[in-house]
PDB file of C-alpha atoms in Angstrom:
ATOM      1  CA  UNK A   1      16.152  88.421 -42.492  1.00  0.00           C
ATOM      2  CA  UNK A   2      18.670  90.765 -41.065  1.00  0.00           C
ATOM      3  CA  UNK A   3      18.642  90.542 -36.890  1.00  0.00           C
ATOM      4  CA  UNK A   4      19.011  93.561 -34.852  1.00  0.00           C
ATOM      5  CA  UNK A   5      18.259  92.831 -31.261  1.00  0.00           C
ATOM      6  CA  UNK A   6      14.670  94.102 -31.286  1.00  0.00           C
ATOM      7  CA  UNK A   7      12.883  90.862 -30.746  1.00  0.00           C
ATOM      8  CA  UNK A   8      14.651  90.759 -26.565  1.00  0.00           C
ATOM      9  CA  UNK A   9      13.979  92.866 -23.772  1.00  0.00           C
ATOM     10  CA  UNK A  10      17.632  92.975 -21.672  1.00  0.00           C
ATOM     11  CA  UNK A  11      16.641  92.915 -17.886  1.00  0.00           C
ATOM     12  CA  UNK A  12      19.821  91.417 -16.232  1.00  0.00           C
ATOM     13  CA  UNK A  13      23.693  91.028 -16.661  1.00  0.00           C
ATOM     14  CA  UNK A  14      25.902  87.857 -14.934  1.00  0.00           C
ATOM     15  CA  UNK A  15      29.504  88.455 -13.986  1.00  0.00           C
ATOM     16  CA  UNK A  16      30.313  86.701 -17.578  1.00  0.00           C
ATOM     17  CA  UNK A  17      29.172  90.117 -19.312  1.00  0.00           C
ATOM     18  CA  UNK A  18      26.212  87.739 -20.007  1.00  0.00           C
ATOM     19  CA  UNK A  19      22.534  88.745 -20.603  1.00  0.00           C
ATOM     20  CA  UNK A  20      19.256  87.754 -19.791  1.00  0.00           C
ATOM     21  CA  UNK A  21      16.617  88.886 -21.462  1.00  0.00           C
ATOM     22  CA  UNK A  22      12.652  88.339 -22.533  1.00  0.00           C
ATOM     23  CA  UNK A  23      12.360  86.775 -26.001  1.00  0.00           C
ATOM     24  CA  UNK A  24       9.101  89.054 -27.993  1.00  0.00           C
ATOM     25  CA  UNK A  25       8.338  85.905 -29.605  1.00  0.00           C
ATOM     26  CA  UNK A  26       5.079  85.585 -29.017  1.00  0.00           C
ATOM     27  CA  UNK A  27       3.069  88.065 -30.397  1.00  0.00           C
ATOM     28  CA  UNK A  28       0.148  90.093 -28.072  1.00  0.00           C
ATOM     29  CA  UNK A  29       1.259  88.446 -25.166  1.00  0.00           C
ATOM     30  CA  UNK A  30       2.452  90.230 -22.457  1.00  0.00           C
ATOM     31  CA  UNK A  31       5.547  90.455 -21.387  1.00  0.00           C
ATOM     32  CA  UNK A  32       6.048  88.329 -18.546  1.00  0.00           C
ATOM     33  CA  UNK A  33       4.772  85.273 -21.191  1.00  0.00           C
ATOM     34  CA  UNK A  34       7.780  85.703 -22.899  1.00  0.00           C
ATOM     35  CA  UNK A  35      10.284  83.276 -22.509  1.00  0.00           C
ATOM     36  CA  UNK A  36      13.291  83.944 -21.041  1.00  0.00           C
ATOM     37  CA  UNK A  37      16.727  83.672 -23.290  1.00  0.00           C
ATOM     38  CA  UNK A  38      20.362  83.843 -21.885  1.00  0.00           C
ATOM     39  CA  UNK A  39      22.918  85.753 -24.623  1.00  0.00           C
ATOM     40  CA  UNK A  40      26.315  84.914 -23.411  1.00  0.00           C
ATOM     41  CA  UNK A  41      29.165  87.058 -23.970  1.00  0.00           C
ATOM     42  CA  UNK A  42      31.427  84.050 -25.328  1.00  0.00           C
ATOM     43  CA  UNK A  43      28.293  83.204 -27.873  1.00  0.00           C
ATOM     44  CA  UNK A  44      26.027  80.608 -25.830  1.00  0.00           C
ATOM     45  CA  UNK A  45      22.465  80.773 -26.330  1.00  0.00           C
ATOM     46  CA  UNK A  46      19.287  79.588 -25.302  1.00  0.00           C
ATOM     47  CA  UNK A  47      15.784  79.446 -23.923  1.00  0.00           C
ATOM     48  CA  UNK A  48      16.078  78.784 -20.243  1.00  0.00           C
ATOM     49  CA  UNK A  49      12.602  79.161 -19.031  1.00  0.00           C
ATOM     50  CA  UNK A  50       9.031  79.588 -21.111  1.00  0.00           C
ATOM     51  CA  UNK A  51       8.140  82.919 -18.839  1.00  0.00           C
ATOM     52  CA  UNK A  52       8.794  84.814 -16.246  1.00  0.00           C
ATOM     53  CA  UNK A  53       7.208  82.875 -13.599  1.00  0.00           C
ATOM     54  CA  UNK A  54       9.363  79.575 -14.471  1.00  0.00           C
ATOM     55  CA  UNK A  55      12.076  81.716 -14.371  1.00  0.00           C
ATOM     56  CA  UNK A  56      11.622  82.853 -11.167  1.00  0.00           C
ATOM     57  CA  UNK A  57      11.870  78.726  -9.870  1.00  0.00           C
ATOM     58  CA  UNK A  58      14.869  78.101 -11.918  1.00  0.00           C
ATOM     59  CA  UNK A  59      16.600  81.128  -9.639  1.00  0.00           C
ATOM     60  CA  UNK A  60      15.045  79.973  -6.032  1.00  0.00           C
ATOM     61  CA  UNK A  61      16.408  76.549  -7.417  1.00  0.00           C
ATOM     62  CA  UNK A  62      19.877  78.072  -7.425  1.00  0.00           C
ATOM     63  CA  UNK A  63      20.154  77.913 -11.417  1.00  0.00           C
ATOM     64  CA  UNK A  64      20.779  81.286 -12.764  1.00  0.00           C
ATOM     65  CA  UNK A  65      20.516  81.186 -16.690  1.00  0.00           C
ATOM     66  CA  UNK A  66      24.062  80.768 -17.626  1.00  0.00           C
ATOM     67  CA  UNK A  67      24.129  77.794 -15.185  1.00  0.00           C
ATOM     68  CA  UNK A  68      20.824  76.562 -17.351  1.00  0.00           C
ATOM     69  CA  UNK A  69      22.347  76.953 -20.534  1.00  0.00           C
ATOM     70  CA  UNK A  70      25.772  75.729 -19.559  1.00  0.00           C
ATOM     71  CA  UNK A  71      24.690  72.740 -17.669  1.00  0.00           C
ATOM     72  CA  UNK A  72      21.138  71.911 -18.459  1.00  0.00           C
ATOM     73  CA  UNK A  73      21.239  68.308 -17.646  1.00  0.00           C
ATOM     74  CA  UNK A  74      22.246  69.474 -14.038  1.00  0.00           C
ATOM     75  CA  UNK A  75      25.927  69.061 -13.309  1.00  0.00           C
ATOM     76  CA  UNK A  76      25.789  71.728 -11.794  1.00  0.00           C
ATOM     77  CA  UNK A  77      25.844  71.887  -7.858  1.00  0.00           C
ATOM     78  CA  UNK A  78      22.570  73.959  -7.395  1.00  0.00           C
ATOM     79  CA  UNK A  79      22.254  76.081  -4.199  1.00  0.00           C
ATOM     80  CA  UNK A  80      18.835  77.169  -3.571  1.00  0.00           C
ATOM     81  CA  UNK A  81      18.138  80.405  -2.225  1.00  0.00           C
ATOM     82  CA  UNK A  82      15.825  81.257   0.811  1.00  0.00           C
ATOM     83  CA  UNK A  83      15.298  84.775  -0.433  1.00  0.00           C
ATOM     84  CA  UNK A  84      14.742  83.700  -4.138  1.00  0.00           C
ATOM     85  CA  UNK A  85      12.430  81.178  -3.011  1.00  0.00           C
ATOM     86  CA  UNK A  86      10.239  83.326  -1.052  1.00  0.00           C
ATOM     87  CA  UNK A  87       9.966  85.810  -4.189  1.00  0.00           C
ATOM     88  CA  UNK A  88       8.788  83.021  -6.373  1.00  0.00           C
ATOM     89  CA  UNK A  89       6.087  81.704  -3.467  1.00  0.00           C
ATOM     90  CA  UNK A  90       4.986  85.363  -3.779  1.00  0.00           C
ATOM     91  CA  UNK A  91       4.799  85.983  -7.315  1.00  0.00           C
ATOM     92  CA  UNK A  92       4.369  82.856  -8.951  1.00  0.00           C
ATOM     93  CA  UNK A  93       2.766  79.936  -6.768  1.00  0.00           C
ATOM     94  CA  UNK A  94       0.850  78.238  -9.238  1.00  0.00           C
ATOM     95  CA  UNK A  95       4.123  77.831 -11.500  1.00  0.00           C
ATOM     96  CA  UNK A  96       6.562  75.865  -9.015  1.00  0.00           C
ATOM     97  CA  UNK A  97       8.748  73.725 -10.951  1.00  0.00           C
ATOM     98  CA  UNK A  98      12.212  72.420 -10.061  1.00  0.00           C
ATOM     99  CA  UNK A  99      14.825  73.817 -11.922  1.00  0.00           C
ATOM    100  CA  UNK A 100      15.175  70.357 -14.151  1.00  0.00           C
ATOM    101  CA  UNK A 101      11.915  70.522 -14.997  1.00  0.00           C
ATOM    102  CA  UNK A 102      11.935  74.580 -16.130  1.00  0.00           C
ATOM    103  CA  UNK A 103      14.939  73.831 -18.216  1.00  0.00           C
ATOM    104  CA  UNK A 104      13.625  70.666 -19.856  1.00  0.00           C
ATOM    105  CA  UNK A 105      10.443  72.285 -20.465  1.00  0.00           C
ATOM    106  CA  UNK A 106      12.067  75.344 -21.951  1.00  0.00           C
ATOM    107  CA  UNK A 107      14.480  73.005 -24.195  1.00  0.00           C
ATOM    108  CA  UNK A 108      11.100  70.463 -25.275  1.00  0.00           C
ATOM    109  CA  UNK A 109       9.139  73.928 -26.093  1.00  0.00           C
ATOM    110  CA  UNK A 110      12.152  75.191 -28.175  1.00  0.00           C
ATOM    111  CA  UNK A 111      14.593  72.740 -28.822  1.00  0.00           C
ATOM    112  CA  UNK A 112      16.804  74.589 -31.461  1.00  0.00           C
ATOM    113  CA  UNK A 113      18.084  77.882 -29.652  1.00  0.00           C
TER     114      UNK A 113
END
């Protein structure tokens, strides 16, 4: 099977060049149940949340998805955001997870990306 990018939906860039980007892996689900896949410009890969709402806790958590792919057992020095925060209180209250437990969840859902 030949790839040509039109399983992900690009909806952000990180200073790397890197993209982040919903994952149309699940078919007749909407979008924001996607999960949520960082493409690195130097090759790096992987699921970083299972959706959109997830996602939004890994940011307020200070984890943006290179950070999650790059460092998913935390060595990184998370810093979490007031501003991010409040957007994921907003939009996604029932999903609040630390940003350990969005990344492990997103690595035990789909442990080979």
């Amino acid at each position: 099977m030949e790839l040509d990018g039109s399983e992900f939906r690009v909806f952000g860039q990180d200073g790397t060049g890197g993209l982040a980007a919903f994952w149309l892996m699940r078919h007749r689900e909407p979008i924001e149940q996607q999960p949520v896949v960082f493409l690195g410009s130097e090759g790096q890969t992987g699921v970083v949340a299972q959706n959109l709402w997830t996602y939004l806790w890994l940011l307020a958590d200070g984890f943006g998805p290179w950070e999650a792919t790059e460092y998913p057992n935390h060595e990184h020095e998370p810093r979490p955001d007031a501003r991010l925060t409040e957007i994921a209180e907003r939009w996604a209250p029932a999903h609040r997870k630390s940003a350990a437990e969005v990344i492990a969840a997103a690595r035990e859902e789909f442990p080979r990306l």
